[in-house]
Structures are given as structure tokens and as C-alpha cells.
C-alpha positions as protocol buffer text, in pm:
chain_id: "A"
residue {
  index: 1
  type: MET
  ca { x: -5100 y: -7402 z: 20723 }
}
residue {
  index: 2
  type: THR
  ca { x: -5374 y: -7747 z: 20672 }
}
residue {
  index: 3
  type: ALA
  ca { x: -5209 y: -8060 z: 20852 }
}
residue {
  index: 4
  type: LEU
  ca { x: -5197 y: -8342 z: 20593 }
}
residue {
  index: 5
  type: ARG
  ca { x: -5472 y: -8604 z: 20690 }
}
residue {
  index: 6
  type: ILE
  ca { x: -5516 y: -8969 z: 20503 }
}
residue {
  index: 7
  type: PRO
  ca { x: -5679 y: -9239 z: 20622 }
}
residue {
  index: 8
  type: ASN
  ca { x: -5475 y: -9545 z: 20863 }
}
residue {
  index: 9
  type: ARG
  ca { x: -5555 y: -9786 z: 20545 }
}
residue {
  index: 10
  type: LEU
  ca { x: -5329 y: -9526 z: 20287 }
}
residue {
  index: 11
  type: ALA
  ca { x: -5112 y: -9424 z: 20541 }
}
residue {
  index: 12
  type: ARG
  ca { x: -5079 y: -9794 z: 20640 }
}
residue {
  index: 13
  type: TRP
  ca { x: -4993 y: -9902 z: 20264 }
}
residue {
  index: 14
  type: LEU
  ca { x: -4783 y: -9620 z: 20241 }
}
residue {
  index: 15
  type: TRP
  ca { x: -4521 y: -9766 z: 20476 }
}
residue {
  index: 16
  type: LEU
  ca { x: -4533 y: -10124 z: 20378 }
}
residue {
  index: 17
  type: ASP
  ca { x: -4492 y: -9990 z: 20001 }
}
residue {
  index: 18
  type: ALA
  ca { x: -4144 y: -9758 z: 20144 }
}
residue {
  index: 19
  type: GLN
  ca { x: -3998 y: -10081 z: 20282 }
}
residue {
  index: 20
  type: GLY
  ca { x: -4124 y: -10334 z: 20001 }
}
residue {
  index: 21
  type: LEU
  ca { x: -4383 y: -10483 z: 20114 }
}
residue {
  index: 22
  type: SER
  ca { x: -4713 y: -10383 z: 19959 }
}
residue {
  index: 23
  type: THR
  ca { x: -4732 y: -10634 z: 19689 }
}
residue {
  index: 24
  type: ALA
  ca { x: -4626 y: -10977 z: 19724 }
}
residue {
  index: 25
  type: PRO
  ca { x: -4329 y: -11087 z: 19557 }
}
residue {
  index: 26
  type: ARG
  ca { x: -4328 y: -11163 z: 19207 }
}
residue {
  index: 27
  type: GLY
  ca { x: -4017 y: -11360 z: 19158 }
}
residue {
  index: 28
  type: ALA
  ca { x: -3628 y: -11285 z: 19107 }
}
residue {
  index: 29
  type: ALA
  ca { x: -3538 y: -10892 z: 19228 }
}
residue {
  index: 30
  type: PRO
  ca { x: -3219 y: -10796 z: 19203 }
}
residue {
  index: 31
  type: LEU
  ca { x: -3058 y: -10762 z: 19518 }
}
residue {
  index: 32
  type: ARG
  ca { x: -2885 y: -10488 z: 19436 }
}
residue {
  index: 33
  type: ASP
  ca { x: -3227 y: -10319 z: 19347 }
}
residue {
  index: 34
  type: ILE
  ca { x: -3369 y: -10426 z: 19705 }
}
residue {
  index: 35
  type: LEU
  ca { x: -3046 y: -10275 z: 19856 }
}
residue {
  index: 36
  type: SER
  ca { x: -3099 y: -9954 z: 19711 }
}
residue {
  index: 37
  type: SER
  ca { x: -3454 y: -9879 z: 19751 }
}
residue {
  index: 38
  type: LEU
  ca { x: -3411 y: -10005 z: 20110 }
}
residue {
  index: 39
  type: GLY
  ca { x: -3124 y: -9797 z: 20156 }
}
residue {
  index: 40
  type: TYR
  ca { x: -2881 y: -10040 z: 20412 }
}
residue {
  index: 41
  type: VAL
  ca { x: -3015 y: -10410 z: 20525 }
}
residue {
  index: 42
  type: GLN
  ca { x: -2882 y: -10414 z: 20892 }
}
residue {
  index: 43
  type: LEU
  ca { x: -2637 y: -10702 z: 20963 }
}
residue {
  index: 44
  type: ASP
  ca { x: -2759 y: -10926 z: 21233 }
}
residue {
  index: 45
  type: SER
  ca { x: -2528 y: -11230 z: 21381 }
}
residue {
  index: 46
  type: ILE
  ca { x: -2815 y: -11367 z: 21550 }
}
residue {
  index: 47
  type: CYS
  ca { x: -2932 y: -11704 z: 21422 }
}
residue {
  index: 48
  type: ASN
  ca { x: -3217 y: -11847 z: 21544 }
}
residue {
  index: 49
  type: LEU
  ca { x: -3300 y: -12005 z: 21237 }
}
residue {
  index: 50
  type: SER
  ca { x: -3158 y: -11753 z: 20996 }
}
residue {
  index: 51
  type: ARG
  ca { x: -3012 y: -11445 z: 21033 }
}
residue {
  index: 52
  type: ALA
  ca { x: -3215 y: -11114 z: 21020 }
}
residue {
  index: 53
  type: HIS
  ca { x: -3082 y: -11013 z: 20672 }
}
residue {
  index: 54
  type: HIS
  ca { x: -3207 y: -11298 z: 20510 }
}
residue {
  index: 55
  type: HIS
  ca { x: -3552 y: -11249 z: 20625 }
}
residue {
  index: 56
  type: ILE
  ca { x: -3499 y: -10893 z: 20512 }
}
residue {
  index: 57
  type: LEU
  ca { x: -3397 y: -11035 z: 20182 }
}
residue {
  index: 58
  type: TRP
  ca { x: -3646 y: -11306 z: 20125 }
}
residue {
  index: 59
  type: SER
  ca { x: -3915 y: -11127 z: 20270 }
}
residue {
  index: 60
  type: ARG
  ca { x: -3895 y: -10920 z: 19898 }
}
residue {
  index: 61
  type: ASP
  ca { x: -3799 y: -11115 z: 19701 }
}
residue {
  index: 62
  type: GLN
  ca { x: -3891 y: -11539 z: 19789 }
}
residue {
  index: 63
  type: THR
  ca { x: -3597 y: -11721 z: 19532 }
}
residue {
  index: 64
  type: TYR
  ca { x: -3340 y: -11544 z: 19763 }
}
residue {
  index: 65
  type: ARG
  ca { x: -3154 y: -11774 z: 19905 }
}
residue {
  index: 66
  type: GLU
  ca { x: -2853 y: -11733 z: 20177 }
}
residue {
  index: 67
  type: ALA
  ca { x: -2568 y: -11872 z: 19901 }
}
residue {
  index: 68
  type: ASP
  ca { x: -2707 y: -11507 z: 19720 }
}
residue {
  index: 69
  type: TRP
  ca { x: -2548 y: -11363 z: 20005 }
}
residue {
  index: 70
  type: PRO
  ca { x: -2167 y: -11318 z: 19895 }
}
residue {
  index: 71
  type: GLY
  ca { x: -2298 y: -11204 z: 19543 }
}
residue {
  index: 72
  type: LEU
  ca { x: -2474 y: -10934 z: 19688 }
}
residue {
  index: 73
  type: ALA
  ca { x: -2208 y: -10825 z: 19966 }
}
residue {
  index: 74
  type: TYR
  ca { x: -1881 y: -10879 z: 19872 }
}
residue {
  index: 75
  type: GLU
  ca { x: -1861 y: -10974 z: 19501 }
}
residue {
  index: 76
  type: GLY
  ca { x: -1818 y: -10673 z: 19254 }
}
residue {
  index: 77
  type: ASP
  ca { x: -1837 y: -10323 z: 19377 }
}
residue {
  index: 78
  type: GLY
  ca { x: -2249 y: -10270 z: 19456 }
}
residue {
  index: 79
  type: ALA
  ca { x: -2176 y: -10261 z: 19834 }
}
residue {
  index: 80
  type: PHE
  ca { x: -2000 y: -10161 z: 20136 }
}
residue {
  index: 81
  type: GLU
  ca { x: -1982 y: -10285 z: 20501 }
}
residue {
  index: 82
  type: HIS
  ca { x: -1999 y: -10043 z: 20717 }
}
residue {
  index: 83
  type: PHE
  ca { x: -2067 y: -9962 z: 21152 }
}
residue {
  index: 84
  type: SER
  ca { x: -2244 y: -9669 z: 21220 }
}
residue {
  index: 85
  type: HIS
  ca { x: -2492 y: -9768 z: 21527 }
}
residue {
  index: 86
  type: ASP
  ca { x: -2496 y: -10114 z: 21385 }
}
residue {
  index: 87
  type: ALA
  ca { x: -2307 y: -10343 z: 21120 }
}
residue {
  index: 88
  type: CYS
  ca { x: -2468 y: -10293 z: 20759 }
}
residue {
  index: 89
  type: LEU
  ca { x: -2444 y: -10299 z: 20449 }
}
residue {
  index: 90
  type: LEU
  ca { x: -2518 y: -10026 z: 20272 }
}
residue {
  index: 91
  type: PRO
  ca { x: -2493 y: -9977 z: 19889 }
}
residue {
  index: 92
  type: MET
  ca { x: -2200 y: -9813 z: 19701 }
}
residue {
  index: 93
  type: THR
  ca { x: -2375 y: -9503 z: 19537 }
}
residue {
  index: 94
  type: THR
  ca { x: -2398 y: -9380 z: 19947 }
}
residue {
  index: 95
  type: TYR
  ca { x: -2038 y: -9435 z: 19967 }
}
residue {
  index: 96
  type: PRO
  ca { x: -1965 y: -9065 z: 19912 }
}
residue {
  index: 97
  type: MET
  ca { x: -2237 y: -8946 z: 20159 }
}
residue {
  index: 98
  type: TRP
  ca { x: -2074 y: -9134 z: 20431 }
}
residue {
  index: 99
  type: SER
  ca { x: -1720 y: -8929 z: 20345 }
}
residue {
  index: 100
  type: ARG
  ca { x: -1784 y: -8713 z: 20660 }
}
residue {
  index: 101
  type: ARG
  ca { x: -1891 y: -8992 z: 20934 }
}
residue {
  index: 102
  type: PHE
  ca { x: -1574 y: -9164 z: 20819 }
}
residue {
  index: 103
  type: ALA
  ca { x: -1340 y: -8854 z: 20897 }
}
residue {
  index: 104
  type: GLN
  ca { x: -1558 y: -8805 z: 21223 }
}
residue {
  index: 105
  type: PHE
  ca { x: -1426 y: -9203 z: 21307 }
}
residue {
  index: 106
  type: ARG
  ca { x: -1044 y: -9143 z: 21187 }
}
residue {
  index: 107
  type: ALA
  ca { x: -1022 y: -8811 z: 21422 }
}
residue {
  index: 108
  type: LYS
  ca { x: -1201 y: -9054 z: 21711 }
}
residue {
  index: 109
  type: LEU
  ca { x: -914 y: -9307 z: 21607 }
}
residue {
  index: 110
  type: ASP
  ca { x: -663 y: -9060 z: 21634 }
}
residue {
  index: 111
  type: GLN
  ca { x: -682 y: -8910 z: 21928 }
}
residue {
  index: 112
  type: SER
  ca { x: -793 y: -9230 z: 22148 }
}
residue {
  index: 113
  type: SER
  ca { x: -557 y: -9448 z: 22333 }
}
residue {
  index: 114
  type: TRP
  ca { x: -833 y: -9708 z: 22358 }
}
residue {
  index: 115
  type: TYR
  ca { x: -713 y: -9840 z: 21977 }
}
residue {
  index: 116
  type: ALA
  ca { x: -358 y: -9791 z: 22001 }
}
residue {
  index: 117
  type: THR
  ca { x: -383 y: -10170 z: 22028 }
}
residue {
  index: 118
  type: VAL
  ca { x: -494 y: -10220 z: 21670 }
}
residue {
  index: 119
  type: PRO
  ca { x: -246 y: -10353 z: 21462 }
}
residue {
  index: 120
  type: ASP
  ca { x: -35 y: -10166 z: 21178 }
}
residue {
  index: 121
  type: ALA
  ca { x: -69 y: -10181 z: 20864 }
}
residue {
  index: 122
  type: ALA
  ca { x: 183 y: -10486 z: 20793 }
}
residue {
  index: 123
  type: GLY
  ca { x: -22 y: -10654 z: 21125 }
}
residue {
  index: 124
  type: ARG
  ca { x: -322 y: -10592 z: 20925 }
}
residue {
  index: 125
  type: ASP
  ca { x: -216 y: -10714 z: 20607 }
}
residue {
  index: 126
  type: ALA
  ca { x: -133 y: -11022 z: 20732 }
}
residue {
  index: 127
  type: ILE
  ca { x: -494 y: -11092 z: 20901 }
}
residue {
  index: 128
  type: ARG
  ca { x: -667 y: -11036 z: 20539 }
}
residue {
  index: 129
  type: ASN
  ca { x: -350 y: -11293 z: 20429 }
}
residue {
  index: 130
  type: ARG
  ca { x: -465 y: -11528 z: 20650 }
}
């Protein structure tokens, strides 16, 4: 099999294009489309100027403002938040693919005494209601 050889310039363009950064933003892009295209957006609690996930979205849609975040992340059924090796927001269309990971995490919870301090269902409801 012959190795595929492409010029560095094309390789850089392909990488930038896959990240949604190969062209200048042209107005508002639907945030759910950006999330779907990227596959996930890592949530970052560190805030120097603005949290990193806001930079990710703004660099692909310069009409994006932080006030748009709740509509993408928490309203409707287009996305869900999950923690794998980092906290992230994922498109709801990928939810079925996470069922194996959820089952593994449930097994870890069930076998570990470390999680024994997790509130019961009534306690979790009280937290959500508060």
C-alpha cells in the first residue's frame, strides 16, 4: 500500500476545516450545528477573560455571546452535559452511543464505598429543588 502524501498547506487546511476554522465566520451559525460538527465542547471553569468554551463557540460564530449559552446547553433537548475525562457538552444525537459508558460508570458507583455519601433520591430531589 502506498502512503498518502499531501502538501503541508493542504494538511493544515484540512485540520482547520475539520475544526470549523478554515473560513472567516459569516454571521450567525446555529450553535447546535457547531456543537454537532465539533462532536463536543469541553467545559472549562477557569475564567481569565471568559471561559474557554465561550471562546470555542465565538471563534466559529462571532455573533455568539455568553448569554446564548443557556439556550444551547440547558434549554430544549439538543445537548447534554457529561463528564468523561473532562466536563463537556455533547449533542443529544450522540446520547445512545454513551450507553456503554453510563453502564460502566453505574457499575463503578455500585461497587465503590467512596460513593456511599452520595445523597439518596430524596436528597438529590431536595438539591434540584433548591
